[in-house]
C-alpha positions in Angstrom: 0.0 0.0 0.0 1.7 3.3 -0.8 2.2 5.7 2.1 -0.2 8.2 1.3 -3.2 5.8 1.2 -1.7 4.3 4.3 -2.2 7.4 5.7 -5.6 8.3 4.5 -6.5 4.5 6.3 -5.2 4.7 8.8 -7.2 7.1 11.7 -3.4 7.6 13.7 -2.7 10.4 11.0 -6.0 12.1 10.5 -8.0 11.4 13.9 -7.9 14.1 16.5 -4.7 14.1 18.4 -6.8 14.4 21.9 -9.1 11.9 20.9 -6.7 9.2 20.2 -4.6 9.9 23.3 -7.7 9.3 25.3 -8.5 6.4 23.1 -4.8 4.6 23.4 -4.2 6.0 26.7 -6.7 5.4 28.9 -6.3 0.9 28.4 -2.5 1.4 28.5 -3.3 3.3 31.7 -5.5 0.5 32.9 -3.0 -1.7 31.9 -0.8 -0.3 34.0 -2.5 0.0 37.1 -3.9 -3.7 37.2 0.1 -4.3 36.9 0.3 -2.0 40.3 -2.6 -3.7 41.6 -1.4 -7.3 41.4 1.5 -5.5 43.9 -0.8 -4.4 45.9 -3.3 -6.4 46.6 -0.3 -8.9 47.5 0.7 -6.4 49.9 -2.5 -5.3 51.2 -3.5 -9.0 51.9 0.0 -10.0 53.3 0.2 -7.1 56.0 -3.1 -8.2 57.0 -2.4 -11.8 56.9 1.4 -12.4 57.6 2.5 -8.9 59.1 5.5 -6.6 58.8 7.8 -9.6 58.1 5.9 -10.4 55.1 5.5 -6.7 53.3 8.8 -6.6 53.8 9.4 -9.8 52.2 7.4 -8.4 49.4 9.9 -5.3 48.6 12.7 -7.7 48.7 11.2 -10.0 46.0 10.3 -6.6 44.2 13.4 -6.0 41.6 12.6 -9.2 39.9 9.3 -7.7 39.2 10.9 -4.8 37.9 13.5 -7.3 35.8 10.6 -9.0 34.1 8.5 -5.8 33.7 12.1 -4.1 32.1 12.0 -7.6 29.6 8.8 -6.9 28.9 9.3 -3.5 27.9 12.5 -3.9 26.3 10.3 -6.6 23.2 6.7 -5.8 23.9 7.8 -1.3 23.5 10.4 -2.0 21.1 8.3 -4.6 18.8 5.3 -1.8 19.2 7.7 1.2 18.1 8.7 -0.5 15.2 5.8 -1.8 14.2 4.2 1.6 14.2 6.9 2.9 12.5 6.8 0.6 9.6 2.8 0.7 9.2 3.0 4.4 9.1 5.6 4.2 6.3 3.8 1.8 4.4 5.9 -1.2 4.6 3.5 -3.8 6.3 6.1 -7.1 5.9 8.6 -5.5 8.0 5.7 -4.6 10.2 4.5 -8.5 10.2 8.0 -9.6 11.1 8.1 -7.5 13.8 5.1 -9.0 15.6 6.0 -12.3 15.0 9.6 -12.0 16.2 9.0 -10.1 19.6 6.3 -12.7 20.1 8.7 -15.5 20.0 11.5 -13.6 21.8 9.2 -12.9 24.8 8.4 -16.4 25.7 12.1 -17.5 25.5 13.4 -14.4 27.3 10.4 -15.1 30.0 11.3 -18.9 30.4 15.2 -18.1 31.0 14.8 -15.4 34.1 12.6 -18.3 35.3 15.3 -20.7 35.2 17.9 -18.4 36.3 15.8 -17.0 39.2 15.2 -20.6 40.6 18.6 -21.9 40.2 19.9 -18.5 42.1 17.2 -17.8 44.6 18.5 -17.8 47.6 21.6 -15.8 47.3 20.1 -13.3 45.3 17.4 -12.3 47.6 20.1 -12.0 50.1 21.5 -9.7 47.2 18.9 -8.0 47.3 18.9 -7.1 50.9 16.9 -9.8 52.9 17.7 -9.2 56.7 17.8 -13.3 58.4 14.2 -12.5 59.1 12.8 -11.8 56.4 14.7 -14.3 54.2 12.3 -17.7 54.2 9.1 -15.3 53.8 11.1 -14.0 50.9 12.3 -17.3 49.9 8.7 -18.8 50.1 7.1 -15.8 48.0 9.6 -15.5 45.3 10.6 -19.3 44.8 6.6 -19.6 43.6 6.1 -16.3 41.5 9.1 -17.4 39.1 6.8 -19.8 37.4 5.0 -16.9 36.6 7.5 -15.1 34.9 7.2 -15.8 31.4 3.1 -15.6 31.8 4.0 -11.9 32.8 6.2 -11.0 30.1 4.3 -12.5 27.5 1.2 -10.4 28.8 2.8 -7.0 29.7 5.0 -6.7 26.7 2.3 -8.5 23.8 -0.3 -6.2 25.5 2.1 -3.3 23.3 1.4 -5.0 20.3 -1.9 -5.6 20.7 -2.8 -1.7 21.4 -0.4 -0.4 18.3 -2.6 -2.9 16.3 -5.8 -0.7 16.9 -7.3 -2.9 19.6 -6.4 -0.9 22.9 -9.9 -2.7 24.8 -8.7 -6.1 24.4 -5.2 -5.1 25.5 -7.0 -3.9 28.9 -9.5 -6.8 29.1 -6.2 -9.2 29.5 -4.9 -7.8 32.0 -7.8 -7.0 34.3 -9.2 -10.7 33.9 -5.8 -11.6 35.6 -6.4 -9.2 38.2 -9.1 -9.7 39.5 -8.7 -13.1 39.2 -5.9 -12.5 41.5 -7.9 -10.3 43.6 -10.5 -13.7 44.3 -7.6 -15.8 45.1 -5.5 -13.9 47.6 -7.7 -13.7 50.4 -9.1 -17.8 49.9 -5.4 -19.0 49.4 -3.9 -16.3 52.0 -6.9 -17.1 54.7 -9.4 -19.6 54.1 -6.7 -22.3 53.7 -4.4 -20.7 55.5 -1.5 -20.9 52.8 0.1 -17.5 54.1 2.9 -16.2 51.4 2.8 -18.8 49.3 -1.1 -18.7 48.6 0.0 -14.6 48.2 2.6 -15.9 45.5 0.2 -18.6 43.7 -2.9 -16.0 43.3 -0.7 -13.9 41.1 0.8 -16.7 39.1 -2.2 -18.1 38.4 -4.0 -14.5 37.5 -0.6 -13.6 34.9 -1.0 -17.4 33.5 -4.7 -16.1 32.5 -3.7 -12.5 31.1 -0.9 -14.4 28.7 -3.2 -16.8 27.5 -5.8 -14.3 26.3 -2.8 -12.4 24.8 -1.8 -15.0 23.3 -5.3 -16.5 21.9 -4.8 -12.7 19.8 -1.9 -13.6 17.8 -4.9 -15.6 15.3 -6.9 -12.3 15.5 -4.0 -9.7 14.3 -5.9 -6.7 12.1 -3.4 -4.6 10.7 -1.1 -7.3 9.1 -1.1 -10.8 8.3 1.5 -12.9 10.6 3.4 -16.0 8.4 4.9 -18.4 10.3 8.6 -18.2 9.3 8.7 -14.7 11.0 8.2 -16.5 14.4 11.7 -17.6 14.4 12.9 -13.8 14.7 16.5 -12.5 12.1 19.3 -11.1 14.0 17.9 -7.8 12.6 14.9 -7.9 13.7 15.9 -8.7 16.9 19.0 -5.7 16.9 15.7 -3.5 15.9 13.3 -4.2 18.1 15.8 -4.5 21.4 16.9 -0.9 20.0 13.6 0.7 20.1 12.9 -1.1 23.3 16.0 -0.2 25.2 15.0 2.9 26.7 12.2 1.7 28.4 14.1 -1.4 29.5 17.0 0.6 30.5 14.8 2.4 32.6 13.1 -0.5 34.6 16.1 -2.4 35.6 17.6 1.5 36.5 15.2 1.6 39.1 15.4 -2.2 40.0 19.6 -1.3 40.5 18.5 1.6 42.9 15.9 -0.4 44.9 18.3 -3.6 45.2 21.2 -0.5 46.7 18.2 0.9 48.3 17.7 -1.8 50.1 20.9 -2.4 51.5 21.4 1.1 52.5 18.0 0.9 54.2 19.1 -2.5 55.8 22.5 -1.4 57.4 21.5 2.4 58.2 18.6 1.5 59.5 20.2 -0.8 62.0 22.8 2.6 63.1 18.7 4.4 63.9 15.9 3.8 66.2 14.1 2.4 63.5 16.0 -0.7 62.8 16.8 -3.0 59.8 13.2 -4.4 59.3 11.0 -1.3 59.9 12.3 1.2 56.8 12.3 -1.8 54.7 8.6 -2.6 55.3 7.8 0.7 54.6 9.6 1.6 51.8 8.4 -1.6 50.4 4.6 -0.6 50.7 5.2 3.2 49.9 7.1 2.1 46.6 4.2 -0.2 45.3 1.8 3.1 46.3 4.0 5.1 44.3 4.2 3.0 41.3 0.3 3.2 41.5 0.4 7.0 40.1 3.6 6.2 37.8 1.6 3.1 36.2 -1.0 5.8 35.4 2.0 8.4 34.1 3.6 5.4 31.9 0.3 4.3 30.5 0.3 8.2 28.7 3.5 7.5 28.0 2.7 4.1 25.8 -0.3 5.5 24.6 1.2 8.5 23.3 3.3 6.2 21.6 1.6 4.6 18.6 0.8 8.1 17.6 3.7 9.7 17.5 5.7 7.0 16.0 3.0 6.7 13.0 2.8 10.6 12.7 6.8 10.8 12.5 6.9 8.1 10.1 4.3 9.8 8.1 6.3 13.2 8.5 3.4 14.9 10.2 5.4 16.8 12.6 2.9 19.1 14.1 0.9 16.4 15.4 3.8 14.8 16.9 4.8 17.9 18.8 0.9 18.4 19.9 0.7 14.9 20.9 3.8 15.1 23.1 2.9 18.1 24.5 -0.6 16.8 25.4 1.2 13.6 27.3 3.0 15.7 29.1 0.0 17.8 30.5 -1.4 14.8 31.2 0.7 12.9 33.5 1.8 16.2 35.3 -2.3 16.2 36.2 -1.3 12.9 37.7 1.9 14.1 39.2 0.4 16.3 40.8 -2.4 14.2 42.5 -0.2 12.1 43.5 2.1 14.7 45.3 -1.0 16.1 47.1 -1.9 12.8 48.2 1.6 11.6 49.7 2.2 15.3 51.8 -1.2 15.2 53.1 -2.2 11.4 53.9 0.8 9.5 54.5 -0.4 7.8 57.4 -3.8 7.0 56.7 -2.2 5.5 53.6 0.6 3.2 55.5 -2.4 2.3 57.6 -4.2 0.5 54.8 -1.5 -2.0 54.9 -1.4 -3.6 58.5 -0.2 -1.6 61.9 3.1 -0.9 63.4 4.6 0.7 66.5 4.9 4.6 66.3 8.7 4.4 65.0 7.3 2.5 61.8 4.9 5.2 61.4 6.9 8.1 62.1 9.3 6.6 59.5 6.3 6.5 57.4 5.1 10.1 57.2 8.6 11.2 57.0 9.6 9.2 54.3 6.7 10.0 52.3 6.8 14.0 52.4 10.4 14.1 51.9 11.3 11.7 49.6 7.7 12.5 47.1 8.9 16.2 47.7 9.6 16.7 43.8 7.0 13.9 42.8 5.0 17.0 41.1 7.9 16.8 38.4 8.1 12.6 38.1 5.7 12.6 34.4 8.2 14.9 32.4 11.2 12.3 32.4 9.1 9.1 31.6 7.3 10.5 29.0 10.1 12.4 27.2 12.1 9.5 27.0 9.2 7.7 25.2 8.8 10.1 22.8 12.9 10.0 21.8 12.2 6.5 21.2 8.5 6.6 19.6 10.9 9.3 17.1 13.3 5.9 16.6 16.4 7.7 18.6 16.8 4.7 20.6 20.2 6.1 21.8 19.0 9.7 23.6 15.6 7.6 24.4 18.4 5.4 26.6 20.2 8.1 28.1 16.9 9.9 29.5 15.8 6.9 30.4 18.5 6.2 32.6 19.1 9.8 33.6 16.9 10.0 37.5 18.1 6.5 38.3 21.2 5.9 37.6 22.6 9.5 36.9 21.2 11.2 39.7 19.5 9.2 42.2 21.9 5.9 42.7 24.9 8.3 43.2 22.6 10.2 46.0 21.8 7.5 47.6 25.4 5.9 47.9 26.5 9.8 49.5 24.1 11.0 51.6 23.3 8.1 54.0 27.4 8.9 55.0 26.8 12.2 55.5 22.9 12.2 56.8 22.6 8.7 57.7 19.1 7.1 57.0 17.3 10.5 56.3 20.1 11.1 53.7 18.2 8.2 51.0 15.0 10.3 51.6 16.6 13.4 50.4 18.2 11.5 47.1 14.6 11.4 45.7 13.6 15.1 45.2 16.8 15.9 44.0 17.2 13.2 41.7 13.7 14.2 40.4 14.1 18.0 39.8 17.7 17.3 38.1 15.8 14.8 35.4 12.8 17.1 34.7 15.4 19.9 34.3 17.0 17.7 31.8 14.4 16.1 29.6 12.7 19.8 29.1 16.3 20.8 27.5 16.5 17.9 25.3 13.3 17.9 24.4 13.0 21.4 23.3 15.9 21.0 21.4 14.1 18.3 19.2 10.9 20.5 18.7 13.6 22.9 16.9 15.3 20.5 14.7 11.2 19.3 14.0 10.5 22.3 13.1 13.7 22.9 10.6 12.7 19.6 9.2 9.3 20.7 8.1 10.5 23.7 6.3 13.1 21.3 4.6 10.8 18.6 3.6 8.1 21.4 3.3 
C-alpha cells in the first residue's frame, strides 16, 4: 500500500490528536494499574495476613518484578515502536516480522529469568537485601512467582502489540481478567486455607497465567497485518531492531530495579545505626514504593499511549501532530503528578495504615519518608514521557540516556552519599533531588528536538 493511502487508512494520521490519546491512553493506563494492583493487593493481603515480616518480604522479591517488567518493555515497546513505524511508512512485511519475532523472543526471554531465578534464589534475595528475618518469607514468595514469569512477560509486553494494532480494549481486558482473578484468590489461598505467602505468590501466578493466554489467543486475531509463520523464528535484525527501540524503556526498569536492590541495603545497614531498625524502613519503603508505582503506572500508561501516535505521525512526516501529541502527554501525567504529590504530603499515614499496623517508629518513618522523599513527585511525568517520545521518534540512543538519567545518573549516586553524611534521612533526600535534576534535563533535550522538528518541516516542506 503506498504511504499516502496508508495514511488516509489509517485514523493515527487524521483522527484528532486528543481523541486518540484518550483512546490509546486510557487501556495502556488501565493496563498499568492492574500491573500495580497485582503489587498491591499482594501487599494489602499479606500485612493483613502475615505482618510486617511479610510486606517486607514483598519489597525484597520486588526488583525481579521490575526485571521481568524491564524484559517486557524492552520486546513488547520496542516490537510496538517498530511496528508503528513501519505501518506508518507503508511497509507492512517488515511490520508483520516485527510481531512475530517479539512474540517468540518474549516467551524465550520469559522462560530463562525463570530458570535463572530458581537456580539463584537464595543468594540473590540475600543480594537484594533480605535481613535473616525476612529471608524464608522472601524465599517462600519469590521461589513460587518465578513460574509466573514468562506468563508476565508475555502479557505485559504483547499487551504493546496488541494496542499499536488498533485494539487498545482487548489489551486492557487481558490484563484485568488476571487481576481480578488475583484479587479472588489472595484472600481464599492467604486465609481460608491458610497458605500465608505462598497462597500470596500462587494467586498472582495463576492471575498472569490467565492474562498471557488471552494475549496469546490474539496472535490468530492480528488486524493490521497478516502474521506467516517463518517470522516467528525472529532475524538477527529484527531482533538488533526491536531491542533498540525497546532499550530505553528497558533501561529504565532495571535503573530503578539497580537503585531499589542499593536501596535496600542502605536501608538494611543504616537502618540498623537508627531507632528504626533493619526491618522497619524496609517494610515501609516496600509498601510506599508499590503506592507510588500506583500514580507512575497511570504516568507510563500516557507515556505508551502516546506512543503509537507519534511514531505513525513521525513516520508519516506529520510533525505538528507529533509535537501536539507530546505536549498533550505531558500535560497529562503532570495532572497525575500532581495528584499524587498532594496525596503523599497530606495522607501519609492513613495510607501506610491501609496496609497492616506498626509501633509509632514505623509510622513516624512513614510520614517522613513520604513527604520528603515524594517532595519533587510533582515533576516525576516529564522524564518518563520524554524519554518515550525519543524512542517513539526511533532515537533509541537519547531515548536510553533519558531513560536512565533519574536513576542511575542522579539518584543511585545520591543514595550511595548521603546516607554517609545524613545517615538514613540522607536516601529520603536523594529522591527530590534526583527528580528536579531529570525534569530539568528532559525539558532541554526535548525542546531542542521541537527545533530541529520544526527545521525539518521547512526542509521537507
Amino acid at each position: 500500500m503506498p504511504k499516502a493511502q496508508s495514511l488516509q487508512a489509517n485514523p493515527l494520521g487524521t483522527e484528532s490528536v486528543g481523541k486518540l490519546l484518550f483512546k490509546f491512553a486510557v487501556p495502556s493506563i488501565v493496563s498499568g494499574l492492574v500491573g500495580a494492583f497485582y503489587n498491591i493487593v499482594d501487599q494489602f493481603f499479606i500485612g493483613q495476613g502475615v505482618g510486617m515480616l511479610g510486606n517486607a518480604a514483598t519489597n525484597v522479591a520486588f526488583p525481579l518484578n521490575t526485571i521481568c517488567i524491564a524484559a517486557a518493555l524492552l520486546l513488547g515497546i520496542g516490537s510496538a515502536s517498530g511496528f508503528s513505524l513501519a505501518l506508518g511508512a507503508g511497509k507492512k512485511e517488515e511490520a508483520s516480522r516485527i510481531v512475530s519475532g517479539g512474540a517468540t523472543l518474549m516467551i524465550l526471554l520469559g522462560c530463562l529469568l525463570a530458570a535463572l531465578v530458581l537456580l539463584f534464589l537464595e543468594p540473590m534475595l540475600l543480594l537484594f537485601g533480605a535481613s535473616s528475618g525476612v529471608l524464608p518469607y522472601a524465599v517462600t514468595y519469590t521461589g513460587i512467582t518465578a513460574f509466573g514469569m514468562p506468563f508476565l512477560i508475555f502479557s505485559t509486553g504483547f499487551s504493546s502489540l496488541i494496542r499499536s494494532d488498533g485494539s487498545p480494549t482487548y489489551s486492557m481486558v487481558c490484563v484485568i481478567v488476571g487481576a481480578v482473578l488475583n484479587t479472588i484468590l489472595d484472600p481464599l489461598f492467604i486465609f481460608t486455607l491458610d497458605m500465608g505467602m505462598a497462597g500470596a505468590a500462587w494467586a498472582t501466578v495463576i492471575g498472569q497465567g490467565v492474562s498471557a493466554v488471552l494475549c496469546f489467543i490474539y496472535l490468530f486475531r492480528f488486524r493490521s497485518v497478516r502474521l506467516v509463520r517463518r517470522d516467528f523464528l525472529p532475524k538477527p535484525a529484527t531482533v538488533k531492531h526491536i531491542c533498540a527501540l525497546g532499550a530505553a524503556a528497558c533501561f529504565n526498569q532495571l535503573a530503578m530495579t539497580v537503585v531499589q536492590i542499593v536501596m535496600n541495603n542502605a536501608l538494611t545497614f543504616y537502618g540498623a545505626t537508627s531507632r528504626y531498625g533493619p526491618d522497619i524502613p524496609l517494610a515501609v519503603v516496600g509498601i510506599i514504593t508499590k503506592v507510588y508505582f500506583i500514580f507512575l503506572s497511570v504516568i507510563i500508561g500516557i507515556s505508551q499511549g502516546n506512543q503509537p501516535i507519534v511514531g505513525f505521525n513521525y513516520g508519516a512526516k506529520q510533525y505538528e501532530r507529533v509535537k501536539k501529541t507530546y505536549r498533550n502527554a505531558v500535560i497529562a501525567a503532570s495532572v497525575v503528578a500532581v495528584a499524587g504529590f498532594l496525596c503523599f504530603q497530606l495522607f501519609p499515614r492513613e495510607i501506610i495504615s491501609l496496609f497492616g499496623g506498626g509501633s509509632e517508629d514505623y509510622y513516624h518513618f512513614a510520614e517522613r519518608y513520604f513527604r520528603i522523599f515524594m517532595m519533587m513527585f510533582f515533576l516525576i511525568g516529564i522524564q518518563p514521557v520524554t524519554a518515550n517520545f525519543f524512542t517513539s521518534l526511533g532515537h533509541a540512543k537519547l531515548g536510553i540516556f533519558l531513560s536512565l538519567t533519574r536513576q542511575i545518573l542522579f539518584l543511585l549516586p545520591l543514595i550511595l552519599l548521603f546516607p554517609r553524611l545524613f545517615g538514613i534521612d540522607g536516601i529520603m533526600y536523594a529522591g527530590p533531588i534526583a527528580d528536579l535534576a531529570a525534569a530539568i534535563l528532559a525539558l532541554v533535550l526535548v525542546r531542542r528536538e521541537m527545533i530541529r522538528m520544526d527545521a525539518k518541516a521547512k526542509e521537507e516542506g
